[in-house]
Amino acid sequence: MFRPRTFLTGLRGRTIAALLAAATVASLGVTGCASDDKPVGKTDAPLPTEIPAGTKLVLADQSERFKSVLQFSGELDKLPFKVEFANFVGGPAILEAFRAGAADVATVGDVPPIHAQVAGQDVPIIAAYQTNSTALKLAVAPGKTVATLADLKGKKIAYAEGTAQQAAVLRALAKAGLKPADVQLVRLQLAEFLDAVRTGQVDIAPLIEPNVTRLLRTPGASLIPDSETTGIYGGLAYLYARRSVVTDPAKAAATRALVAAYIRAYQWANTHQDEWARKYYVENQKVSADDAKRIVDSLGTYVFPHLDQQLVDRQQGTIDAIDKAGELPKKVRAADAFDLRFDAVVTQAVTESGAAFEPKAK
C-alpha cells in the first residue's frame, strides 16, 4: 500500500504556482486546444477496480480542507495509491491547473464546472455533497446600510467569475428584480473578498466560512439577513476530474477509491463535529473554539446527492441563471458535465458508511 504523505507546500507549492502562472499565459488565446479539450462524450466502459503499484493522483484543494478531512478521518492513510495535494483559491485557479495537467481531481462549488465547460475543458463531476443553503452570506461593509436585496442597487459588489459566489450574486440580483448593470460588479479574486469588504473597497461581498466569522470581528460590519438571501446559494459542492483521468484504467480505479473515501471522510465529519471543528477550524484555520462551533453548526450535516437526473437538472438551473444574466459566453449543457458511472460508488459508500442521501425533490 502506498502511503499518501507528500503534500505541495512551501517552496514546492510556490514553484507549482509559478508553473501554473506560466501555463495560464501560454494558454491565452488558445482556449479549447489543451490536451483535455476534446469533444465531451460519455463512456459506457465500467469503472476499473485494480490500482497498479505506483499509481498517483494530484488533488487540487482549497484552504487544505480536503486534505484535512481525509487525514483526520483516517481515510488518507487507507488510500491504496499515492496522492499529492496542491492548494488553490477558487475554481478559476484550479481550472488552470487542470489545463496545465498539474492536477487530476479537485473539490469545488457548483459554478467552476460550468466555466470549465465554457473553456472547452472536459472535467466531469464524479461526486457531490450538500450543505446548508444559508452557509453563504452577503457581507456588508462597515458604515453601509444594506438590509434588503433591493438595497443592492448602485452598490459595489465583489465578483469572481467561475465561482459559486458568482452565481449567488446573480441570483440575489435577479431575486431583487435587478440586473448586473444596476450595480457595480468589482472583479476580484476570491482571496481578496474579505479584505475588500471589511476595508470598504466594496460595499458587499458574498462570503462563506470561515471568512464570515472573520468578517464579523470587524466593528460595524454586518450581514444581509438570511430571510432576504434565501435561495441564492445551493450549498452544493462537487468533486470533479479531468476526463483523461477517469478514462485511464489505473487513475480511474484510484479515483473510484477516492470517491468512496470522500464520502466516508465527510460522514466522519458529521459524526465527529467537535473534533473536526477543533482540528480544522481552530488549529488549521486559526479561529476561536466558539467561532469554530458556530461555523460547523452553520454548515449542518453533509448529505450526498445521487449522480442522477435530479442533480443534472439542478446544475442546468445554475447554468441558466448565469446565462440569463448575460454572464455566460456560451450556453452549455449540464448533462455533458457528469460521469454517471460513479453513482454506483456513491450509493455503496453512502449506504455502507451510514451517511444520508440528499432527499429527492418533491
PDB file of C-alpha atoms in Angstrom, residues 34-305:
ATOM      1  CA  ALA A  34      -5.313  21.754 -24.352  1.00  0.00           C
ATOM      2  CA  SER A  35      -4.822  18.031 -24.062  1.00  0.00           C
ATOM      3  CA  ASP A  36      -8.211  17.543 -22.397  1.00  0.00           C
ATOM      4  CA  ASP A  37     -10.048  19.792 -24.833  1.00  0.00           C
ATOM      5  CA  LYS A  38     -11.789  17.178 -26.901  1.00  0.00           C
ATOM      6  CA  PRO A  39     -15.491  16.773 -27.560  1.00  0.00           C
ATOM      7  CA  VAL A  40     -17.338  15.884 -24.400  1.00  0.00           C
ATOM      8  CA  GLY A  41     -18.604  12.341 -24.500  1.00  0.00           C
ATOM      9  CA  LYS A  42     -19.801   9.670 -22.137  1.00  0.00           C
ATOM     10  CA  THR A  43     -18.171   6.290 -21.861  1.00  0.00           C
ATOM     11  CA  ASP A  44     -20.078   3.129 -21.132  1.00  0.00           C
ATOM     12  CA  ALA A  45     -16.978   1.283 -20.002  1.00  0.00           C
ATOM     13  CA  PRO A  46     -17.323   0.117 -16.387  1.00  0.00           C
ATOM     14  CA  LEU A  47     -15.032   1.680 -13.814  1.00  0.00           C
ATOM     15  CA  PRO A  48     -11.921  -0.437 -13.259  1.00  0.00           C
ATOM     16  CA  THR A  49     -11.135  -1.565  -9.727  1.00  0.00           C
ATOM     17  CA  GLU A  50      -7.483  -2.665  -9.931  1.00  0.00           C
ATOM     18  CA  ILE A  51      -4.998   0.021  -8.862  1.00  0.00           C
ATOM     19  CA  PRO A  52      -1.477  -0.782 -10.071  1.00  0.00           C
ATOM     20  CA  ALA A  53       1.525  -0.094  -7.873  1.00  0.00           C
ATOM     21  CA  GLY A  54       2.872   3.419  -8.398  1.00  0.00           C
ATOM     22  CA  THR A  55      -0.477   4.986  -9.323  1.00  0.00           C
ATOM     23  CA  LYS A  56      -0.708   8.612  -8.194  1.00  0.00           C
ATOM     24  CA  LEU A  57      -3.353  11.337  -8.148  1.00  0.00           C
ATOM     25  CA  VAL A  58      -2.731  15.049  -7.660  1.00  0.00           C
ATOM     26  CA  LEU A  59      -5.659  16.583  -5.780  1.00  0.00           C
ATOM     27  CA  ALA A  60      -6.443  20.298  -6.079  1.00  0.00           C
ATOM     28  CA  ASP A  61      -7.533  21.531  -2.661  1.00  0.00           C
ATOM     29  CA  GLN A  62      -8.834  24.810  -1.214  1.00  0.00           C
ATOM     30  CA  SER A  63      -7.736  26.009   2.238  1.00  0.00           C
ATOM     31  CA  GLU A  64      -6.368  22.478   2.844  1.00  0.00           C
ATOM     32  CA  ARG A  65      -9.910  21.360   3.596  1.00  0.00           C
ATOM     33  CA  PHE A  66      -9.983  18.139   1.580  1.00  0.00           C
ATOM     34  CA  LYS A  67      -6.577  17.084   2.814  1.00  0.00           C
ATOM     35  CA  SER A  68      -7.631  17.790   6.386  1.00  0.00           C
ATOM     36  CA  VAL A  69     -10.895  15.854   6.348  1.00  0.00           C
ATOM     37  CA  LEU A  70      -9.213  12.868   4.700  1.00  0.00           C
ATOM     38  CA  GLN A  71      -6.337  12.995   7.175  1.00  0.00           C
ATOM     39  CA  PHE A  72      -8.330  13.488  10.375  1.00  0.00           C
ATOM     40  CA  SER A  73     -10.886  10.836   9.436  1.00  0.00           C
ATOM     41  CA  GLY A  74      -8.127   8.289   8.817  1.00  0.00           C
ATOM     42  CA  GLU A  75      -9.120   7.890   5.183  1.00  0.00           C
ATOM     43  CA  LEU A  76      -5.903   9.418   3.842  1.00  0.00           C
ATOM     44  CA  ASP A  77      -3.707   6.604   5.137  1.00  0.00           C
ATOM     45  CA  LYS A  78      -6.094   3.999   3.718  1.00  0.00           C
ATOM     46  CA  LEU A  79      -5.927   5.204   0.125  1.00  0.00           C
ATOM     47  CA  PRO A  80      -4.309   2.440  -1.966  1.00  0.00           C
ATOM     48  CA  PHE A  81      -2.364   4.847  -4.183  1.00  0.00           C
ATOM     49  CA  LYS A  82      -0.001   7.790  -3.891  1.00  0.00           C
ATOM     50  CA  VAL A  83      -1.518  11.252  -3.507  1.00  0.00           C
ATOM     51  CA  GLU A  84      -0.231  14.797  -3.615  1.00  0.00           C
ATOM     52  CA  PHE A  85      -2.149  17.934  -2.712  1.00  0.00           C
ATOM     53  CA  ALA A  86      -1.883  21.361  -4.320  1.00  0.00           C
ATOM     54  CA  ASN A  87      -3.688  24.209  -2.593  1.00  0.00           C
ATOM     55  CA  PHE A  88      -5.578  26.861  -4.614  1.00  0.00           C
ATOM     56  CA  VAL A  89      -8.014  29.709  -4.072  1.00  0.00           C
ATOM     57  CA  GLY A  90     -11.135  29.310  -6.196  1.00  0.00           C
ATOM     58  CA  GLY A  91     -12.248  27.403  -9.248  1.00  0.00           C
ATOM     59  CA  PRO A  92     -10.511  29.537 -11.909  1.00  0.00           C
ATOM     60  CA  ALA A  93      -7.062  28.715 -10.479  1.00  0.00           C
ATOM     61  CA  ILE A  94      -7.982  25.031 -10.346  1.00  0.00           C
ATOM     62  CA  LEU A  95      -9.117  25.169 -13.973  1.00  0.00           C
ATOM     63  CA  GLU A  96      -5.675  26.397 -14.978  1.00  0.00           C
ATOM     64  CA  ALA A  97      -4.163  23.531 -13.002  1.00  0.00           C
ATOM     65  CA  PHE A  98      -6.307  21.109 -14.977  1.00  0.00           C
ATOM     66  CA  ARG A  99      -5.344  22.820 -18.220  1.00  0.00           C
ATOM     67  CA  ALA A 100      -1.655  22.515 -17.351  1.00  0.00           C
ATOM     68  CA  GLY A 101      -2.023  18.856 -16.338  1.00  0.00           C
ATOM     69  CA  ALA A 102      -0.889  19.837 -12.823  1.00  0.00           C
ATOM     70  CA  ALA A 103      -3.983  18.435 -11.054  1.00  0.00           C
ATOM     71  CA  ASP A 104      -6.120  15.343 -11.583  1.00  0.00           C
ATOM     72  CA  VAL A 105      -9.096  15.741  -9.249  1.00  0.00           C
ATOM     73  CA  ALA A 106     -10.497  18.780  -7.403  1.00  0.00           C
ATOM     74  CA  THR A 107     -13.117  19.891  -4.911  1.00  0.00           C
ATOM     75  CA  VAL A 108     -15.134  22.962  -5.953  1.00  0.00           C
ATOM     76  CA  GLY A 109     -18.540  24.609  -5.797  1.00  0.00           C
ATOM     77  CA  ASP A 110     -21.217  24.267  -8.449  1.00  0.00           C
ATOM     78  CA  VAL A 111     -20.061  27.036 -10.826  1.00  0.00           C
ATOM     79  CA  PRO A 112     -16.429  26.105 -11.671  1.00  0.00           C
ATOM     80  CA  PRO A 113     -17.505  23.043 -13.693  1.00  0.00           C
ATOM     81  CA  ILE A 114     -19.681  25.337 -15.810  1.00  0.00           C
ATOM     82  CA  HIS A 115     -16.794  27.625 -16.654  1.00  0.00           C
ATOM     83  CA  ALA A 116     -14.642  24.590 -17.346  1.00  0.00           C
ATOM     84  CA  GLN A 117     -17.190  23.537 -19.974  1.00  0.00           C
ATOM     85  CA  VAL A 118     -17.278  27.029 -21.462  1.00  0.00           C
ATOM     86  CA  ALA A 119     -13.474  26.975 -21.685  1.00  0.00           C
ATOM     87  CA  GLY A 120     -13.599  23.683 -23.583  1.00  0.00           C
ATOM     88  CA  GLN A 121     -12.206  21.624 -20.697  1.00  0.00           C
ATOM     89  CA  ASP A 122     -13.700  18.169 -20.246  1.00  0.00           C
ATOM     90  CA  VAL A 123     -13.708  17.683 -16.462  1.00  0.00           C
ATOM     91  CA  PRO A 124     -16.687  15.540 -15.435  1.00  0.00           C
ATOM     92  CA  ILE A 125     -18.301  15.655 -11.997  1.00  0.00           C
ATOM     93  CA  ILE A 126     -17.828  12.388 -10.112  1.00  0.00           C
ATOM     94  CA  ALA A 127     -19.317  13.069  -6.639  1.00  0.00           C
ATOM     95  CA  ALA A 128     -21.064  15.778  -4.632  1.00  0.00           C
ATOM     96  CA  TYR A 129     -22.137  16.809  -1.182  1.00  0.00           C
ATOM     97  CA  GLN A 130     -24.827  19.182   0.020  1.00  0.00           C
ATOM     98  CA  THR A 131     -24.565  21.540   2.999  1.00  0.00           C
ATOM     99  CA  ASN A 132     -26.853  24.182   4.455  1.00  0.00           C
ATOM    100  CA  SER A 133     -28.011  26.570   1.731  1.00  0.00           C
ATOM    101  CA  THR A 134     -27.730  29.520   4.129  1.00  0.00           C
ATOM    102  CA  ALA A 135     -23.974  28.968   4.620  1.00  0.00           C
ATOM    103  CA  LEU A 136     -23.137  31.728   2.127  1.00  0.00           C
ATOM    104  CA  LYS A 137     -23.768  35.247   3.422  1.00  0.00           C
ATOM    105  CA  LEU A 138     -23.854  38.644   1.744  1.00  0.00           C
ATOM    106  CA  ALA A 139     -21.461  40.652   3.894  1.00  0.00           C
ATOM    107  CA  VAL A 140     -21.918  44.414   4.252  1.00  0.00           C
ATOM    108  CA  ALA A 141     -19.010  46.805   4.717  1.00  0.00           C
ATOM    109  CA  PRO A 142     -18.731  48.868   7.905  1.00  0.00           C
ATOM    110  CA  GLY A 143     -20.699  52.083   7.705  1.00  0.00           C
ATOM    111  CA  LYS A 144     -23.017  50.806   4.966  1.00  0.00           C
ATOM    112  CA  THR A 145     -26.713  50.100   5.493  1.00  0.00           C
ATOM    113  CA  VAL A 146     -27.974  47.284   3.292  1.00  0.00           C
ATOM    114  CA  ALA A 147     -30.913  45.490   4.868  1.00  0.00           C
ATOM    115  CA  THR A 148     -32.670  44.097   1.800  1.00  0.00           C
ATOM    116  CA  LEU A 149     -31.688  42.827  -1.625  1.00  0.00           C
ATOM    117  CA  ALA A 150     -33.376  45.859  -3.162  1.00  0.00           C
ATOM    118  CA  ASP A 151     -30.761  47.967  -1.360  1.00  0.00           C
ATOM    119  CA  LEU A 152     -28.086  46.419  -3.576  1.00  0.00           C
ATOM    120  CA  LYS A 153     -28.941  48.864  -6.347  1.00  0.00           C
ATOM    121  CA  GLY A 154     -25.932  51.058  -7.117  1.00  0.00           C
ATOM    122  CA  LYS A 155     -23.681  49.206  -4.685  1.00  0.00           C
ATOM    123  CA  LYS A 156     -20.162  47.917  -5.359  1.00  0.00           C
ATOM    124  CA  ILE A 157     -20.247  44.123  -5.134  1.00  0.00           C
ATOM    125  CA  ALA A 158     -17.248  41.784  -5.065  1.00  0.00           C
ATOM    126  CA  TYR A 159     -17.494  39.436  -8.049  1.00  0.00           C
ATOM    127  CA  ALA A 160     -15.440  36.475  -9.229  1.00  0.00           C
ATOM    128  CA  GLU A 161     -16.388  34.706 -12.431  1.00  0.00           C
ATOM    129  CA  GLY A 162     -16.250  30.941 -12.366  1.00  0.00           C
ATOM    130  CA  THR A 163     -17.096  30.634  -8.658  1.00  0.00           C
ATOM    131  CA  ALA A 164     -20.158  29.664  -6.628  1.00  0.00           C
ATOM    132  CA  GLN A 165     -20.114  33.250  -5.327  1.00  0.00           C
ATOM    133  CA  GLN A 166     -20.736  34.485  -8.873  1.00  0.00           C
ATOM    134  CA  ALA A 167     -23.988  32.535  -9.128  1.00  0.00           C
ATOM    135  CA  ALA A 168     -25.052  33.735  -5.664  1.00  0.00           C
ATOM    136  CA  VAL A 169     -24.618  37.383  -6.655  1.00  0.00           C
ATOM    137  CA  LEU A 170     -26.531  36.922  -9.906  1.00  0.00           C
ATOM    138  CA  ARG A 171     -29.362  35.089  -8.141  1.00  0.00           C
ATOM    139  CA  ALA A 172     -29.519  37.839  -5.498  1.00  0.00           C
ATOM    140  CA  LEU A 173     -29.842  40.499  -8.191  1.00  0.00           C
ATOM    141  CA  ALA A 174     -32.499  38.534 -10.042  1.00  0.00           C
ATOM    142  CA  LYS A 175     -34.449  37.993  -6.826  1.00  0.00           C
ATOM    143  CA  ALA A 176     -34.423  41.755  -6.244  1.00  0.00           C
ATOM    144  CA  GLY A 177     -35.508  42.454  -9.819  1.00  0.00           C
ATOM    145  CA  LEU A 178     -32.130  43.977 -10.609  1.00  0.00           C
ATOM    146  CA  LYS A 179     -29.705  43.445 -13.483  1.00  0.00           C
ATOM    147  CA  PRO A 180     -25.891  43.417 -13.355  1.00  0.00           C
ATOM    148  CA  ALA A 181     -25.966  46.890 -14.914  1.00  0.00           C
ATOM    149  CA  ASP A 182     -27.864  48.167 -11.855  1.00  0.00           C
ATOM    150  CA  VAL A 183     -24.840  47.579  -9.599  1.00  0.00           C
ATOM    151  CA  GLN A 184     -21.075  47.856  -9.842  1.00  0.00           C
ATOM    152  CA  LEU A 185     -19.561  44.392 -10.135  1.00  0.00           C
ATOM    153  CA  VAL A 186     -15.995  44.679  -8.888  1.00  0.00           C
ATOM    154  CA  ARG A 187     -13.959  41.825 -10.305  1.00  0.00           C
ATOM    155  CA  LEU A 188     -11.625  40.418  -7.676  1.00  0.00           C
ATOM    156  CA  GLN A 189     -10.004  37.148  -6.724  1.00  0.00           C
ATOM    157  CA  LEU A 190     -11.850  35.180  -4.026  1.00  0.00           C
ATOM    158  CA  ALA A 191      -8.910  35.628  -1.679  1.00  0.00           C
ATOM    159  CA  GLU A 192      -9.457  39.394  -1.887  1.00  0.00           C
ATOM    160  CA  PHE A 193     -13.159  39.417  -0.959  1.00  0.00           C
ATOM    161  CA  LEU A 194     -12.776  39.549   2.825  1.00  0.00           C
ATOM    162  CA  ASP A 195     -10.302  42.418   2.967  1.00  0.00           C
ATOM    163  CA  ALA A 196     -12.173  44.304   0.245  1.00  0.00           C
ATOM    164  CA  VAL A 197     -15.451  44.365   2.166  1.00  0.00           C
ATOM    165  CA  ARG A 198     -14.105  44.956   5.640  1.00  0.00           C
ATOM    166  CA  THR A 199     -11.998  47.905   4.415  1.00  0.00           C
ATOM    167  CA  GLY A 200     -14.843  49.390   2.362  1.00  0.00           C
ATOM    168  CA  GLN A 201     -13.278  48.863  -1.072  1.00  0.00           C
ATOM    169  CA  VAL A 202     -16.568  47.174  -1.933  1.00  0.00           C
ATOM    170  CA  ASP A 203     -19.950  47.547  -0.256  1.00  0.00           C
ATOM    171  CA  ILE A 204     -20.959  43.892  -0.487  1.00  0.00           C
ATOM    172  CA  ALA A 205     -19.128  40.584  -0.730  1.00  0.00           C
ATOM    173  CA  PRO A 206     -20.506  37.038  -0.810  1.00  0.00           C
ATOM    174  CA  LEU A 207     -18.609  35.093   1.862  1.00  0.00           C
ATOM    175  CA  ILE A 208     -18.553  31.566   3.181  1.00  0.00           C
ATOM    176  CA  GLU A 209     -16.933  30.266   6.340  1.00  0.00           C
ATOM    177  CA  PRO A 210     -14.502  30.805   7.887  1.00  0.00           C
ATOM    178  CA  ASN A 211     -14.488  34.267   6.268  1.00  0.00           C
ATOM    179  CA  VAL A 212     -17.981  35.093   7.537  1.00  0.00           C
ATOM    180  CA  THR A 213     -16.724  34.682  11.082  1.00  0.00           C
ATOM    181  CA  ARG A 214     -13.603  36.702  10.335  1.00  0.00           C
ATOM    182  CA  LEU A 215     -15.715  39.478   8.824  1.00  0.00           C
ATOM    183  CA  LEU A 216     -17.938  39.728  11.897  1.00  0.00           C
ATOM    184  CA  ARG A 217     -14.894  40.570  14.025  1.00  0.00           C
ATOM    185  CA  THR A 218     -14.731  43.884  12.145  1.00  0.00           C
ATOM    186  CA  PRO A 219     -16.554  46.678  14.016  1.00  0.00           C
ATOM    187  CA  GLY A 220     -19.549  47.924  12.062  1.00  0.00           C
ATOM    188  CA  ALA A 221     -19.636  45.054   9.564  1.00  0.00           C
ATOM    189  CA  SER A 222     -22.941  43.257   9.102  1.00  0.00           C
ATOM    190  CA  LEU A 223     -24.795  40.668   7.035  1.00  0.00           C
ATOM    191  CA  ILE A 224     -27.904  40.905   4.891  1.00  0.00           C
ATOM    192  CA  PRO A 225     -30.469  38.731   6.749  1.00  0.00           C
ATOM    193  CA  ASP A 226     -30.956  35.116   5.691  1.00  0.00           C
ATOM    194  CA  SER A 227     -34.647  35.875   5.196  1.00  0.00           C
ATOM    195  CA  GLU A 228     -33.609  38.097   2.292  1.00  0.00           C
ATOM    196  CA  THR A 229     -30.986  35.817   0.742  1.00  0.00           C
ATOM    197  CA  THR A 230     -32.878  32.509   0.829  1.00  0.00           C
ATOM    198  CA  GLY A 231     -32.413  30.692  -2.466  1.00  0.00           C
ATOM    199  CA  ILE A 232     -29.325  32.487  -3.762  1.00  0.00           C
ATOM    200  CA  TYR A 233     -26.920  29.697  -2.791  1.00  0.00           C
ATOM    201  CA  GLY A 234     -27.369  25.981  -3.280  1.00  0.00           C
ATOM    202  CA  GLY A 235     -24.863  24.684  -0.744  1.00  0.00           C
ATOM    203  CA  LEU A 236     -23.688  22.200  -3.345  1.00  0.00           C
ATOM    204  CA  ALA A 237     -20.050  21.154  -3.743  1.00  0.00           C
ATOM    205  CA  TYR A 238     -18.531  18.846  -6.322  1.00  0.00           C
ATOM    206  CA  LEU A 239     -15.625  16.504  -6.819  1.00  0.00           C
ATOM    207  CA  TYR A 240     -14.550  16.568 -10.466  1.00  0.00           C
ATOM    208  CA  ALA A 241     -11.695  15.213 -12.538  1.00  0.00           C
ATOM    209  CA  ARG A 242     -10.017  15.545 -15.898  1.00  0.00           C
ATOM    210  CA  ARG A 243     -11.555  13.218 -18.492  1.00  0.00           C
ATOM    211  CA  SER A 244      -8.160  11.661 -19.199  1.00  0.00           C
ATOM    212  CA  VAL A 245      -8.005  10.658 -15.520  1.00  0.00           C
ATOM    213  CA  VAL A 246     -11.332   8.803 -15.489  1.00  0.00           C
ATOM    214  CA  THR A 247     -10.564   7.070 -18.775  1.00  0.00           C
ATOM    215  CA  ASP A 248      -7.082   5.930 -17.755  1.00  0.00           C
ATOM    216  CA  PRO A 249      -7.538   2.455 -16.179  1.00  0.00           C
ATOM    217  CA  ALA A 250      -5.105   2.977 -13.298  1.00  0.00           C
ATOM    218  CA  LYS A 251      -6.168   6.528 -12.415  1.00  0.00           C
ATOM    219  CA  ALA A 252      -9.870   5.740 -12.887  1.00  0.00           C
ATOM    220  CA  ALA A 253      -9.581   2.922 -10.363  1.00  0.00           C
ATOM    221  CA  ALA A 254      -7.788   5.270  -7.959  1.00  0.00           C
ATOM    222  CA  THR A 255     -10.465   7.917  -8.489  1.00  0.00           C
ATOM    223  CA  ARG A 256     -13.140   5.332  -7.753  1.00  0.00           C
ATOM    224  CA  ALA A 257     -11.445   4.638  -4.406  1.00  0.00           C
ATOM    225  CA  LEU A 258     -11.123   8.383  -3.768  1.00  0.00           C
ATOM    226  CA  VAL A 259     -14.850   8.983  -4.237  1.00  0.00           C
ATOM    227  CA  ALA A 260     -15.647   6.381  -1.597  1.00  0.00           C
ATOM    228  CA  ALA A 261     -13.065   7.908   0.770  1.00  0.00           C
ATOM    229  CA  TYR A 262     -14.510  11.403   0.131  1.00  0.00           C
ATOM    230  CA  ILE A 263     -17.937  10.263   1.315  1.00  0.00           C
ATOM    231  CA  ARG A 264     -16.632   8.344   4.326  1.00  0.00           C
ATOM    232  CA  ALA A 265     -14.447  11.312   5.349  1.00  0.00           C
ATOM    233  CA  TYR A 266     -17.297  13.812   5.332  1.00  0.00           C
ATOM    234  CA  GLN A 267     -19.527  11.329   7.128  1.00  0.00           C
ATOM    235  CA  TRP A 268     -16.783  11.190   9.771  1.00  0.00           C
ATOM    236  CA  ALA A 269     -17.052  14.990   9.997  1.00  0.00           C
ATOM    237  CA  ASN A 270     -20.793  14.553  10.566  1.00  0.00           C
ATOM    238  CA  THR A 271     -20.231  12.192  13.477  1.00  0.00           C
ATOM    239  CA  HIS A 272     -17.165  13.928  14.955  1.00  0.00           C
ATOM    240  CA  GLN A 273     -18.179  17.578  14.744  1.00  0.00           C
ATOM    241  CA  ASP A 274     -16.282  18.703  17.841  1.00  0.00           C
ATOM    242  CA  GLU A 275     -13.067  17.039  16.666  1.00  0.00           C
ATOM    243  CA  TRP A 276     -13.484  18.390  13.131  1.00  0.00           C
ATOM    244  CA  ALA A 277     -14.106  21.889  14.484  1.00  0.00           C
ATOM    245  CA  ARG A 278     -11.021  21.776  16.686  1.00  0.00           C
ATOM    246  CA  LYS A 279      -8.575  20.157  14.289  1.00  0.00           C
ATOM    247  CA  TYR A 280      -9.529  22.020  11.144  1.00  0.00           C
ATOM    248  CA  TYR A 281     -11.115  25.346  12.050  1.00  0.00           C
ATOM    249  CA  VAL A 282      -9.228  26.075  15.284  1.00  0.00           C
ATOM    250  CA  GLU A 283      -5.826  24.510  14.605  1.00  0.00           C
ATOM    251  CA  ASN A 284      -5.626  24.920  10.817  1.00  0.00           C
ATOM    252  CA  GLN A 285      -7.789  27.967  10.070  1.00  0.00           C
ATOM    253  CA  LYS A 286      -6.966  29.756  13.350  1.00  0.00           C
ATOM    254  CA  VAL A 287     -10.448  30.699  14.518  1.00  0.00           C
ATOM    255  CA  SER A 288     -11.605  30.534  18.129  1.00  0.00           C
ATOM    256  CA  ALA A 289     -13.307  27.453  19.558  1.00  0.00           C
ATOM    257  CA  ASP A 290     -16.621  29.315  19.813  1.00  0.00           C
ATOM    258  CA  ASP A 291     -16.347  30.502  16.223  1.00  0.00           C
ATOM    259  CA  ALA A 292     -15.406  27.013  15.059  1.00  0.00           C
ATOM    260  CA  LYS A 293     -18.543  25.580  16.628  1.00  0.00           C
ATOM    261  CA  ARG A 294     -20.656  28.269  15.007  1.00  0.00           C
ATOM    262  CA  ILE A 295     -19.100  27.512  11.622  1.00  0.00           C
ATOM    263  CA  VAL A 296     -19.718  23.770  11.883  1.00  0.00           C
ATOM    264  CA  ASP A 297     -23.289  24.355  13.061  1.00  0.00           C
ATOM    265  CA  SER A 298     -23.922  26.764  10.176  1.00  0.00           C
ATOM    266  CA  LEU A 299     -22.895  24.177   7.575  1.00  0.00           C
ATOM    267  CA  GLY A 300     -25.137  21.494   9.052  1.00  0.00           C
ATOM    268  CA  THR A 301     -24.933  17.833   8.132  1.00  0.00           C
ATOM    269  CA  TYR A 302     -23.246  16.752   4.913  1.00  0.00           C
ATOM    270  CA  VAL A 303     -25.613  14.733   2.734  1.00  0.00           C
ATOM    271  CA  PHE A 304     -24.814  13.222  -0.616  1.00  0.00           C
ATOM    272  CA  PRO A 305     -26.805  13.592  -3.853  1.00  0.00           C
TER     273      PRO A 305
END
